[in-house]
Tab-separated table of C-alpha atoms (C1' of nucleotides) in Angstrom:
chain	number	residue	atom	x	y	z
A	278	MET	CA	4.094	-24.652	26.703
A	279	PRO	CA	4.123	-23.197	23.361
A	280	SER	CA	3.944	-19.439	24.659
A	281	SER	CA	5.285	-17.798	21.420
A	282	LYS	CA	5.126	-14.014	21.838
A	283	SER	CA	5.080	-13.569	18.311
A	284	THR	CA	3.516	-15.849	15.307
A	285	PRO	CA	6.136	-16.419	12.717
A	286	VAL	CA	5.391	-13.991	9.876
A	287	THR	CA	4.910	-15.494	6.336
A	288	MET	CA	4.134	-13.730	3.107
A	289	ASP	CA	0.349	-14.834	3.516
A	290	ALA	CA	0.192	-11.798	5.783
A	291	VAL	CA	0.560	-9.769	2.437
A	292	TYR	CA	-0.771	-12.148	-0.448
A	293	THR	CA	-4.099	-13.220	1.234
A	294	ALA	CA	-5.065	-9.643	2.789
A	295	PRO	CA	-8.013	-8.284	0.831
A	296	GLY	CA	-6.163	-4.989	0.940
A	297	TYR	CA	-3.219	-6.162	-0.947
A	298	LEU	CA	-5.321	-7.879	-3.546
A	299	PHE	CA	-7.600	-4.705	-4.206
A	300	ARG	CA	-4.293	-2.699	-4.684
A	301	ARG	CA	-3.163	-5.370	-7.118
A	302	MET	CA	-6.300	-5.190	-9.033
A	303	GLN	CA	-6.311	-1.473	-8.973
A	304	GLN	CA	-2.892	-1.551	-10.702
A	305	ILE	CA	-3.902	-4.124	-13.112
A	306	ALA	CA	-7.075	-2.234	-13.966
A	307	VAL	CA	-5.187	1.281	-14.612
A	308	ALA	CA	-2.463	-0.681	-16.678
A	309	LEU	CA	-5.127	-2.189	-18.940
A	310	PHE	CA	-7.119	1.200	-19.274
A	311	ILE	CA	-3.940	3.015	-20.284
A	312	GLU	CA	-3.115	0.246	-22.886
A	313	GLU	CA	-6.599	0.238	-24.526
A	314	CYS	CA	-6.848	3.885	-24.219
A	315	ARG	CA	-3.183	5.082	-25.295
A	316	SER	CA	-4.345	6.946	-28.342
A	317	PHE	CA	-6.651	9.184	-26.451
A	318	ASP	CA	-4.433	10.912	-23.768
A	319	LEU	CA	-6.887	10.314	-20.875
A	320	THR	CA	-6.376	8.681	-17.433
A	321	PRO	CA	-9.092	6.680	-15.827
A	322	VAL	CA	-9.696	9.559	-13.353
A	323	GLN	CA	-9.835	11.958	-16.014
A	324	TYR	CA	-12.321	9.783	-17.976
A	325	ALA	CA	-14.784	9.451	-15.000
A	326	ALA	CA	-14.463	13.265	-14.546
A	327	LEU	CA	-15.330	13.832	-18.304
A	328	VAL	CA	-18.176	11.386	-18.132
A	329	THR	CA	-19.850	13.172	-14.943
A	330	ILE	CA	-19.287	16.509	-16.686
A	331	SER	CA	-21.003	15.303	-19.591
A	332	THR	CA	-23.967	13.928	-17.692
A	333	HIS	CA	-24.024	17.000	-15.163
A	334	PRO	CA	-23.161	20.074	-17.263
A	335	GLY	CA	-22.579	23.070	-15.081
A	336	ILE	CA	-21.626	21.004	-11.971
A	337	ASP	CA	-18.938	22.622	-9.839
A	338	ALA	CA	-15.814	20.999	-8.621
A	339	THR	CA	-17.049	20.033	-5.006
A	340	ARG	CA	-20.043	18.359	-6.178
A	341	LEU	CA	-18.047	16.524	-9.014
A	342	SER	CA	-15.816	15.181	-6.256
A	343	ALA	CA	-18.785	13.809	-4.313
A	344	VAL	CA	-20.477	12.277	-7.254
A	345	ILE	CA	-17.261	10.139	-8.392
A	346	ALA	CA	-15.866	9.922	-4.668
A	347	PHE	CA	-12.687	11.665	-5.806
A	348	ASP	CA	-10.654	13.789	-3.357
A	349	ARG	CA	-11.258	17.629	-3.570
A	350	SER	CA	-7.838	18.394	-3.618
A	351	THR	CA	-6.886	15.858	-6.155
A	352	LEU	CA	-9.834	16.786	-8.362
A	353	GLY	CA	-8.426	20.405	-8.577
A	354	ASN	CA	-5.460	19.016	-10.470
A	355	VAL	CA	-7.516	16.904	-12.765
A	356	ILE	CA	-9.608	19.624	-13.654
A	357	GLU	CA	-6.598	21.769	-14.487
A	358	ARG	CA	-5.414	19.048	-16.945
A	359	LEU	CA	-8.655	18.595	-18.662
A	360	GLN	CA	-8.787	22.404	-19.001
A	361	ALA	CA	-5.290	22.409	-20.532
A	362	LYS	CA	-6.105	19.693	-23.048
A	363	GLU	CA	-9.289	21.884	-23.789
A	364	PHE	CA	-11.729	19.177	-23.062
A	365	ILE	CA	-13.568	21.256	-20.547
A	366	VAL	CA	-14.308	24.991	-19.626
A	367	ARG	CA	-14.749	26.599	-16.402
A	368	LYS	CA	-17.276	29.596	-16.173
A	369	PRO	CA	-17.759	31.449	-12.999
A	370	ALA	CA	-21.239	31.105	-11.397
A	371	PRO	CA	-23.379	34.186	-11.598
A	372	GLU	CA	-24.991	33.726	-8.268
A	373	ASP	CA	-21.982	32.429	-6.127
A	374	LYS	CA	-18.573	34.161	-6.782
A	375	ARG	CA	-16.697	31.182	-5.267
A	376	VAL	CA	-18.109	28.680	-7.627
A	377	LYS	CA	-16.774	27.811	-11.186
A	378	LEU	CA	-19.015	25.602	-13.259
A	379	LEU	CA	-17.708	22.918	-15.777
A	380	TYR	CA	-18.832	22.319	-19.253
A	381	LEU	CA	-17.631	19.986	-21.808
A	382	THR	CA	-16.045	21.452	-24.975
A	383	LYS	CA	-16.994	20.083	-28.488
A	384	ALA	CA	-13.385	18.332	-28.235
A	385	GLY	CA	-14.163	16.848	-24.832
A	386	ALA	CA	-17.466	15.597	-26.089
A	387	GLY	CA	-15.783	14.271	-29.022
A	388	VAL	CA	-13.040	12.281	-27.204
A	389	LEU	CA	-15.670	10.954	-24.599
A	390	ASN	CA	-17.567	9.603	-27.524
A	391	GLU	CA	-14.622	7.983	-29.225
A	392	ILE	CA	-13.030	6.490	-26.240
A	393	MET	CA	-16.120	4.380	-25.095
A	394	PRO	CA	-15.334	1.299	-27.003
A	395	SER	CA	-11.837	1.231	-25.726
A	396	VAL	CA	-12.901	1.680	-22.074
A	397	GLU	CA	-15.376	-1.008	-22.561
A	398	LYS	CA	-12.426	-3.318	-24.009
A	399	ALA	CA	-10.329	-2.626	-20.896
A	400	GLN	CA	-13.221	-3.158	-18.607
A	401	THR	CA	-13.924	-6.502	-20.352
A	402	ARG	CA	-10.331	-7.692	-20.264
A	403	MET	CA	-9.702	-7.347	-16.759
A	404	LEU	CA	-12.593	-9.753	-15.917
A	405	GLN	CA	-12.076	-11.940	-18.967
A	406	PRO	CA	-10.017	-14.682	-17.057
A	407	LEU	CA	-12.980	-15.414	-14.997
A	408	LYS	CA	-15.811	-17.455	-16.092
A	409	PRO	CA	-18.869	-15.472	-17.134
A	410	ALA	CA	-20.906	-16.663	-14.044
A	411	ASP	CA	-17.897	-15.634	-11.824
A	412	ARG	CA	-17.725	-12.293	-13.349
A	413	LYS	CA	-21.195	-11.569	-12.504
A	414	THR	CA	-20.533	-12.727	-9.099
A	415	LEU	CA	-17.538	-10.676	-8.561
A	416	LEU	CA	-19.055	-7.464	-9.939
A	417	SER	CA	-22.171	-7.965	-7.562
A	418	LEU	CA	-20.193	-8.486	-4.523
A	419	LEU	CA	-17.764	-5.526	-5.272
A	420	THR	CA	-20.627	-3.117	-5.967
A	421	GLN	CA	-22.359	-4.257	-2.610
A	422	LEU	CA	-18.906	-3.768	-0.699
A	423	VAL	CA	-18.377	-0.518	-2.030
A	424	ASP	CA	-21.688	0.729	-1.132
A	425	LEU	CA	-21.634	-0.837	2.310
A	426	ASN	CA	-18.226	0.728	2.989
A	427	ASN	CA	-19.196	3.968	1.582
A	428	GLU	CA	-18.701	5.832	4.796
A	429	ALA	CA	-15.230	4.465	5.336
A	430	SER	CA	-13.327	6.595	2.689
A	431	ARG	CA	-12.573	10.152	3.113
A	432	VAL	CA	-14.801	11.228	0.331
A	433	PRO	CA	-17.976	9.052	0.448
A	434	LEU	CA	-19.966	8.796	-2.787
A	435	ARG	CA	-22.947	11.158	-2.759
A	436	ALA	CA	-24.578	10.634	-6.051
A	437	GLU	CA	-27.663	12.686	-4.984
A	438	ASP	CA	-25.399	15.881	-4.506
A	439	ALA	CA	-25.325	16.009	-8.365
A	440	LEU	CA	-28.834	17.459	-8.443
A	441	GLU	CA	-28.219	20.528	-6.332
A	442	HIS	CA	-26.579	22.362	-9.171
A	443	LEU	CA	-30.113	22.417	-10.792
A	444	GLY	CA	-33.173	24.059	-9.295
A	445	ARG	CA	-31.705	25.232	-5.975
A	446	SER	CA	-34.825	27.456	-6.137
A	447	GLY	CA	-37.073	24.146	-5.961
B	68	MET	CA	-33.748	4.600	-38.736
B	69	PRO	CA	-32.417	5.424	-35.287
B	70	SER	CA	-28.867	5.765	-36.525
B	71	SER	CA	-27.564	7.508	-33.399
B	72	LYS	CA	-23.700	8.016	-33.886
B	73	SER	CA	-23.497	8.026	-30.051
B	74	THR	CA	-25.272	6.207	-27.223
B	75	PRO	CA	-26.272	8.727	-24.596
B	76	VAL	CA	-23.943	8.523	-21.666
B	77	THR	CA	-24.969	7.745	-18.110
B	78	MET	CA	-23.088	7.648	-14.992
B	79	ASP	CA	-23.203	3.809	-15.324
B	80	ALA	CA	-20.264	4.175	-17.518
B	81	VAL	CA	-18.441	4.916	-14.321
B	82	TYR	CA	-20.335	3.278	-11.509
B	83	THR	CA	-20.654	-0.208	-13.074
B	84	ALA	CA	-17.160	-0.407	-14.358
B	85	PRO	CA	-14.940	-2.757	-12.475
B	86	GLY	CA	-11.900	-0.481	-12.591
B	87	TYR	CA	-13.987	2.140	-10.944
B	88	LEU	CA	-15.053	-0.336	-8.394
B	89	PHE	CA	-11.505	-1.647	-7.850
B	90	ARG	CA	-10.293	2.030	-7.430
B	91	ARG	CA	-13.053	2.620	-4.638
B	92	MET	CA	-12.177	-0.314	-2.822
B	93	GLN	CA	-8.533	0.463	-2.785
B	94	GLN	CA	-9.381	3.896	-1.181
B	95	ILE	CA	-11.500	2.375	1.272
B	96	ALA	CA	-8.959	-0.281	2.095
B	97	VAL	CA	-6.148	2.235	2.666
B	98	ALA	CA	-8.431	4.354	4.563
B	99	LEU	CA	-9.245	1.599	6.853
B	100	PHE	CA	-5.604	0.497	7.451
B	101	ILE	CA	-4.510	4.060	8.273
B	102	GLU	CA	-7.285	4.408	10.700
B	103	GLU	CA	-6.716	1.102	12.596
B	104	CYS	CA	-2.863	1.693	12.424
B	105	ARG	CA	-2.739	5.112	13.193
B	106	SER	CA	-0.434	4.727	16.183
B	107	PHE	CA	2.237	3.010	14.146
B	108	ASP	CA	3.258	5.261	11.582
B	109	LEU	CA	3.162	2.551	8.862
B	110	THR	CA	1.478	2.913	5.387
B	111	PRO	CA	0.119	-0.329	3.665
B	112	VAL	CA	2.901	-0.396	1.260
B	113	GLN	CA	5.469	0.126	3.999
B	114	TYR	CA	3.895	-2.726	5.897
B	115	ALA	CA	4.119	-5.095	2.807
B	116	ALA	CA	7.784	-4.065	2.432
B	117	LEU	CA	8.460	-4.674	6.091
B	118	VAL	CA	6.751	-8.119	6.167
B	119	THR	CA	8.851	-9.102	2.915
B	120	ILE	CA	12.193	-8.117	4.366
B	121	SER	CA	11.265	-9.933	7.604
B	122	THR	CA	10.575	-13.138	5.629
B	123	HIS	CA	13.672	-12.615	3.129
B	124	PRO	CA	16.328	-11.017	5.218
B	125	GLY	CA	19.109	-9.769	2.695
B	126	ILE	CA	16.855	-9.324	-0.170
B	127	ASP	CA	17.741	-6.558	-2.557
B	128	ALA	CA	15.416	-3.776	-3.804
B	129	THR	CA	14.798	-5.288	-7.191
B	130	ARG	CA	13.858	-8.585	-5.856
B	131	LEU	CA	11.595	-6.876	-3.167
B	132	SER	CA	9.702	-5.205	-5.940
B	133	ALA	CA	9.181	-8.401	-7.743
B	134	VAL	CA	7.888	-10.237	-4.650
B	135	ILE	CA	5.335	-7.825	-3.706
B	136	ALA	CA	4.646	-6.553	-7.219
B	137	PHE	CA	5.432	-2.839	-6.443
B	138	ASP	CA	7.159	-0.612	-8.949
B	139	ARG	CA	10.921	-0.589	-8.572
B	140	SER	CA	10.978	3.259	-8.734
B	141	THR	CA	8.338	3.770	-6.209
B	142	LEU	CA	10.052	1.247	-3.803
B	143	GLY	CA	13.218	3.414	-3.704
B	144	ASN	CA	11.329	5.938	-1.819
B	145	VAL	CA	9.413	3.410	0.583
B	146	ILE	CA	12.885	1.934	1.245
B	147	GLU	CA	14.170	5.489	2.225
B	148	ARG	CA	11.385	6.104	4.367
B	149	LEU	CA	11.826	2.805	6.195
B	150	GLN	CA	15.286	3.543	6.602
B	151	ALA	CA	14.603	7.071	7.967
B	152	LYS	CA	12.293	5.619	10.632
B	153	GLU	CA	15.237	3.026	11.295
B	154	PHE	CA	13.078	0.190	10.687
B	155	ILE	CA	15.580	-1.284	8.331
B	156	VAL	CA	19.087	-1.146	7.363
B	157	ARG	CA	20.854	-1.428	4.077
B	158	LYS	CA	24.163	-3.072	3.613
B	159	PRO	CA	26.377	-3.192	0.494
B	160	ALA	CA	26.386	-6.833	-0.971
B	161	PRO	CA	29.875	-8.035	-0.876
B	162	GLU	CA	29.774	-9.869	-4.334
B	163	ASP	CA	28.036	-7.317	-6.393
B	164	LYS	CA	28.860	-3.697	-5.707
B	165	ARG	CA	25.541	-2.461	-7.286
B	166	VAL	CA	23.426	-4.233	-4.810
B	167	LYS	CA	22.391	-3.144	-1.457
B	168	LEU	CA	20.771	-5.828	0.802
B	169	LEU	CA	17.856	-5.191	3.171
B	170	TYR	CA	17.670	-6.046	6.694
B	171	LEU	CA	15.096	-5.521	9.582
B	172	THR	CA	16.404	-3.699	12.593
B	173	LYS	CA	15.232	-4.577	16.265
B	174	ALA	CA	12.681	-1.630	16.011
B	175	GLY	CA	11.445	-2.910	12.499
B	176	ALA	CA	10.747	-6.326	13.972
B	177	GLY	CA	9.148	-4.840	16.852
B	178	VAL	CA	6.699	-2.589	15.126
B	179	LEU	CA	5.917	-5.408	12.725
B	180	ASN	CA	5.035	-7.721	15.620
B	181	GLU	CA	2.857	-5.036	17.353
B	182	ILE	CA	1.228	-3.764	14.192
B	183	MET	CA	-0.199	-7.332	13.175
B	184	PRO	CA	-3.429	-7.240	15.212
B	185	SER	CA	-4.337	-3.759	13.933
B	186	VAL	CA	-3.572	-4.835	10.214
B	187	GLU	CA	-5.740	-7.982	10.930
B	188	LYS	CA	-8.508	-5.819	12.192
B	189	ALA	CA	-8.452	-3.351	9.205
B	190	GLN	CA	-8.612	-6.416	6.787
B	191	THR	CA	-11.580	-7.834	8.577
B	192	ARG	CA	-13.460	-4.575	8.641
B	193	MET	CA	-13.341	-4.107	4.803
B	194	LEU	CA	-14.990	-7.366	4.452
B	195	GLN	CA	-17.290	-7.155	7.284
B	196	PRO	CA	-20.244	-5.672	5.560
B	197	LEU	CA	-20.684	-8.975	3.553
B	198	LYS	CA	-22.005	-12.386	4.702
B	199	PRO	CA	-19.286	-14.729	5.527
B	200	ALA	CA	-19.898	-17.065	2.689
B	201	ASP	CA	-19.734	-13.998	0.474
B	202	ARG	CA	-16.268	-12.964	1.923
B	203	LYS	CA	-14.962	-16.385	0.963
B	204	THR	CA	-16.274	-16.193	-2.365
B	205	LEU	CA	-15.002	-12.532	-2.983
B	206	LEU	CA	-11.389	-13.562	-1.665
B	207	SER	CA	-11.415	-16.495	-3.828
B	208	LEU	CA	-12.213	-14.684	-6.877
B	209	LEU	CA	-10.157	-11.662	-6.223
B	210	THR	CA	-7.152	-14.100	-5.765
B	211	GLN	CA	-7.824	-15.814	-9.027
B	212	LEU	CA	-8.262	-12.644	-10.974
B	213	VAL	CA	-4.966	-11.126	-9.495
B	214	ASP	CA	-3.120	-14.263	-10.328
B	215	LEU	CA	-4.675	-14.650	-13.809
B	216	ASN	CA	-4.087	-10.921	-14.696
B	217	ASN	CA	-0.485	-11.093	-13.351
B	218	GLU	CA	1.368	-10.158	-16.623
B	219	ALA	CA	-1.194	-7.218	-17.324
B	220	SER	CA	0.606	-5.108	-14.743
B	221	ARG	CA	3.894	-3.392	-15.380
B	222	VAL	CA	5.498	-5.226	-12.384
B	223	PRO	CA	4.010	-8.694	-12.414
B	224	LEU	CA	4.425	-10.824	-9.387
B	225	ARG	CA	7.554	-12.828	-9.118
B	226	ALA	CA	7.295	-14.820	-5.905
B	227	GLU	CA	10.256	-17.131	-6.988
B	228	ASP	CA	12.528	-14.346	-7.493
B	229	ALA	CA	12.737	-14.139	-3.547
B	230	LEU	CA	14.912	-17.176	-3.444
B	231	GLU	CA	17.660	-15.943	-5.724
B	232	HIS	CA	19.237	-13.840	-2.897
B	233	LEU	CA	19.964	-17.274	-1.358
B	234	GLY	CA	22.293	-19.908	-2.779
B	235	ARG	CA	23.114	-18.070	-6.142
B	236	SER	CA	26.013	-20.679	-6.191
B	237	GLY	CA	23.275	-23.553	-6.312
C	57	DG	C1'	-25.916	45.465	9.975
C	58	DC	C1'	-22.844	42.353	12.399
C	59	DC	C1'	-20.704	38.074	13.957
C	60	DA	C1'	-20.228	33.186	13.954
C	61	DC	C1'	-20.043	29.513	10.902
C	62	DA	C1'	-19.965	26.885	6.656
C	63	DT	C1'	-18.639	26.454	1.900
C	64	DT	C1'	-15.590	26.771	-2.247
C	65	DG	C1'	-11.432	26.659	-4.645
C	66	DT	C1'	-6.663	26.474	-3.751
C	67	DC	C1'	-2.205	25.478	-1.921
C	68	DA	C1'	1.935	23.012	0.551
C	69	DG	C1'	3.308	18.713	2.105
C	70	DT	C1'	3.710	13.811	1.952
C	71	DA	C1'	3.002	9.038	-0.205
C	72	DT	C1'	2.103	6.033	-3.783
C	73	DA	C1'	2.454	4.708	-8.881
C	74	DC	C1'	4.367	4.905	-13.613
C	75	DT	C1'	7.630	6.277	-17.703
C	76	DG	C1'	11.894	7.015	-19.219
C	77	DT	C1'	16.732	7.663	-18.357
C	78	DC	C1'	21.229	7.227	-16.484
C	79	DA	C1'	25.840	5.747	-14.716
C	80	DA	C1'	28.098	2.066	-12.497
C	81	DT	C1'	28.751	-2.576	-12.529
C	82	DT	C1'	28.279	-7.274	-13.735
C	83	DA	C1'	27.502	-11.013	-17.188
C	84	DA	C1'	27.558	-12.925	-21.731
C	85	DA	C1'	29.093	-13.412	-26.572
C	86	DT	C1'	32.804	-13.989	-29.538
D	278	DA	C1'	40.070	-9.631	-23.595
D	279	DT	C1'	37.072	-6.642	-25.611
D	280	DT	C1'	32.774	-5.474	-26.876
D	281	DT	C1'	27.950	-6.027	-26.056
D	282	DA	C1'	23.887	-7.120	-22.868
D	283	DA	C1'	21.617	-6.894	-19.008
D	284	DT	C1'	21.158	-5.590	-14.114
D	285	DT	C1'	20.801	-2.201	-10.353
D	286	DG	C1'	19.930	1.783	-7.851
D	287	DA	C1'	18.818	6.294	-8.799
D	288	DC	C1'	16.575	10.357	-10.531
D	289	DA	C1'	13.416	13.682	-13.200
D	290	DG	C1'	8.784	14.090	-14.710
D	291	DT	C1'	3.785	13.248	-14.388
D	292	DA	C1'	-0.539	11.709	-12.070
D	293	DT	C1'	-3.237	10.324	-8.665
D	294	DA	C1'	-4.624	10.476	-3.292
D	295	DC	C1'	-4.936	12.398	1.439
D	296	DT	C1'	-4.096	16.056	5.371
D	297	DG	C1'	-4.312	20.378	6.693
D	298	DA	C1'	-4.631	25.027	6.114
D	299	DC	C1'	-5.927	29.324	3.986
D	300	DA	C1'	-8.553	33.571	1.862
D	301	DA	C1'	-12.595	34.830	-0.146
D	302	DT	C1'	-17.262	34.274	-0.252
D	303	DG	C1'	-21.935	33.167	1.345
D	304	DT	C1'	-25.598	32.003	5.095
D	305	DG	C1'	-27.566	32.199	9.516
D	306	DG	C1'	-28.795	34.025	14.010
D	307	DC	C1'	-29.327	38.113	16.390
DNA sequence: GCCACATTGTCAGTATACTGTCAATTAAAT
DNA sequence: ATTTAATTGACAGTATACTGACAATGTGGC
């Protein structure tokens, strides 16, 4: 009888694993972003934070982390760097001494405005090798998958949290 | 005339960007791997390294980095940790004093054998939310995309490099 | 008012990733 | 053979990520 205790291991155990493919694409995505946006001194994470602070002025770090699904600990350092570059400012919240509210500076709004075309270019480039129809399909499946697996990550996306810093009275 | 210098920024600039979706899926993939493989004390990267050393006994760090497309600098630390856990050993190469060859220990081969089902489970779980046909489509598109964007990352995959540590004489 | 509990920002520790540099060693050029 | 190139492993520095802990603060029940 065959009775092998162990199936022989091949590199397929790595190459065909979705986890490996996602890691690879993440590496590629970051590399393309950095290449296209070299002149702006912004990382992908910093860009996402900047966009969110722009659309949610006065948001605090915890809510920001929920809205872009980044770890709260990690985000602390990201915010520090954005502050060091003077793209954002932090102001203490009057009603809660624990909270620090985040706002874009003029410089921050400026970079965000200027970097947009380069970000677009990077996003386009990473799907470029696929046929247009396949790009659509992939984006659709990816979006579904991220949404359906939302609870699997440590920091699930909570877009609705973004509203809390407005009208807590309401 | 409208003449807006800047389009109003929305969160779509983040949520619909493929780069953001790949980052999210990578986070989710790692979280599921860690959850399923908690009892084995192995990270996804360490697992990939272990598989590759298993299928390429006597490979060196530089070639290993090419075969799994991981950064050479990063891999140094990964190897150290695998060595500390006594899952691999490093032996100096007789014909080249710079090179250290990598081999699995018995313990390493054992963990690799035992962890496989859990890894499989994690990989299955991350695509589970999709319909079977969609899983196939996504995997196919992902594989294509990683392959076609291979040169875009700092460390392109060079599977053929794996053979060099055999028969350099040939 | 007091106590249990939750929240916020922060920090220390570990693990990827990438950039750039280096010494030791090897290979190639001439 | 000697100079030049390239390769290998290592290191320092920066930037995500996650775990677990902590003090300060806020909120609830009573």
